[in-house]
Amino acid sequence: MTDPLDERWAAAWPEALSCWGQALRLSEPLLLTDEATQPVDALAWFSLDDVRATIDLRRVVALGIQDDPLPVLAHEIGHHVLAPADLTGLARTVQRCRLGLVDRDDRAAEMANLWTDLLINDRLTRQCGLDMTGPYRAAAAGASVPYFTVYLRTCEVLWQLPRRTLTSGPVSAQQDTDAALLARHARVFAREFVEGAGGFAALMRRWMPEDDAGVDVCRVHVDGDEAPELDDGDLAGGVPLHPALDPRVNPEAGRAEGSSGGGGSAGGDDDGSQEAAPSAGDDSDHRARTGRGSGGQSFGPSDLAVLYGAMDLRRDAALDWYVRRASRHLVPFPRQARPPAAEPEWQGMETWDLGDDPADIDWAATMLRSTTVVPGVTTQRRVVERASGPERERRPVDLDLYVDSSGSMPDPRRSVSPAVLGGAVLVLSALRVGARVRVTSWAGPEQISSTGDFVRDRTAAVLALLTYHGGGTSFPLAQLAHAHRSRGRSPQTREQTCHIAVISDDGVRSMFGQGQPKELAGAAHEALAAAGGGGTLVLDVPEPVVDDTRELAGDYEVVRVPPDDLVAFARVMARRSWGGAAA
């Protein structure tokens, strides 16, 4: 690799920036020339973590495009300016591609990358007059993947290039039809890259090989520990429309279904430079695969895990899912008002009289007054009053939370667990105001996991909530007793109150001695008295079971809450339990 090549590509960077605006500023790209192993197997990539482009100049030379740096550099900048812009934009695009592909999650990130590449290249071709064909012409020379043939033919249609400018092999009639349709789709959704990603993937699914064959020219790279900011609107929903069935892309689809005003390129960026879109025709295989609706589908933690896997994002998806949803429902947690500090203040001396406590005599002051001690005449004592100091900081009540993870409860990593979501609301509410929490997940006698001590670590607390045992049901009464027996002996913990909360079903009866050693029969009540902050049992059980549990529970508040209402109950629990004490 020669220095002049490196310098020539670096010199093209300012002009590449100007393609996206005169005021745009980005770090100069990394131009790789050595033989070290690179994190991405591609010609070029844009890192969303570092907000920086990287170009592998070795591949540039291998593809024979070393004399034309501007298209490659401007394309990488487009991933920052246009699509996907950031990690959240990438996650939304990959998710829409997942829905469009239906059963090929493994190709969702690849389709998202190709879709954003198409929009970027089309913008640079039409608005800046750049020739974006070089890398694709070189990549197509050794590629025979059906979907890439459709993709290259789409570029020819969009940019009014002669046939076989990019495509090197035969193009079937169906591929040609789909390419014309995809060109129309790209113009309609030119400014709505997330919205259009699903239809792009739905069309490409027909041409997806069953093996791992694929083509990577340029890519977007993520290698950080940030979580995308996704909401239910980004994640849930039905399968996107195939472009042939979308009246915005194919006017014939709207007329065929009696749609009024649904045709044309509403909201698009069409300048009429591509071939007319074909009609939907008898595309029954696409109808069966992609459907038509777009609502009603829920999105749980396991779905987010699949999305993270498609993005190669190394994060705990269940942790992110519960934290994000619980954060919407956070409530103030109660704070404990500590009494003002009373400090001694010396007011002077006065005569000590007969009948006063002899221990109060100040002998130094007495001897200074007279060397002859006459009780009640020369004897002195200090006058000390206790003045109220400033009010001490209000301290939040700690939370000791026990969540049932027996076989009767759902696994929170596989499906939505109302118990875990409600518990997360309580945990995050407490942590937000500086309280400490201890979380225990329990099932059978030997199936207990916990944060151990009281912690202020959000990740540790939520991970404990996500632990699932799936066995029998036996409340960890010995652990509860030990924690609060220790609290009662320590002066430091005695003045810091704690609320005990349990989320369970009828297995909570074991908390009051059922199936437990006899010496633990009253342990739950002793722990409640030592904790000092009250206790709540949140149960999903029939009303008669609640009545029976109340007889056993004593001073614990027993509340029957169906799963669908658990999160709402968690939001109001602090206010109802502590009233005006909530901060």
Coordinates of C-alpha atoms in Angstrom, one line a residue, residues 105 153 155 273 278 284 436:
D105 CA -34.3 -13.3 11.5
R153 CA -31.4 -4.3 -11.3
C155 CA -30.3 0.5 -9.1
S273 CA -37.3 8.7 -13.3
P278 CA -46.3 -3.4 -11.9
S284 CA -50.6 -15.4 -3.6
R436 CA -31.5 0.3 49.2

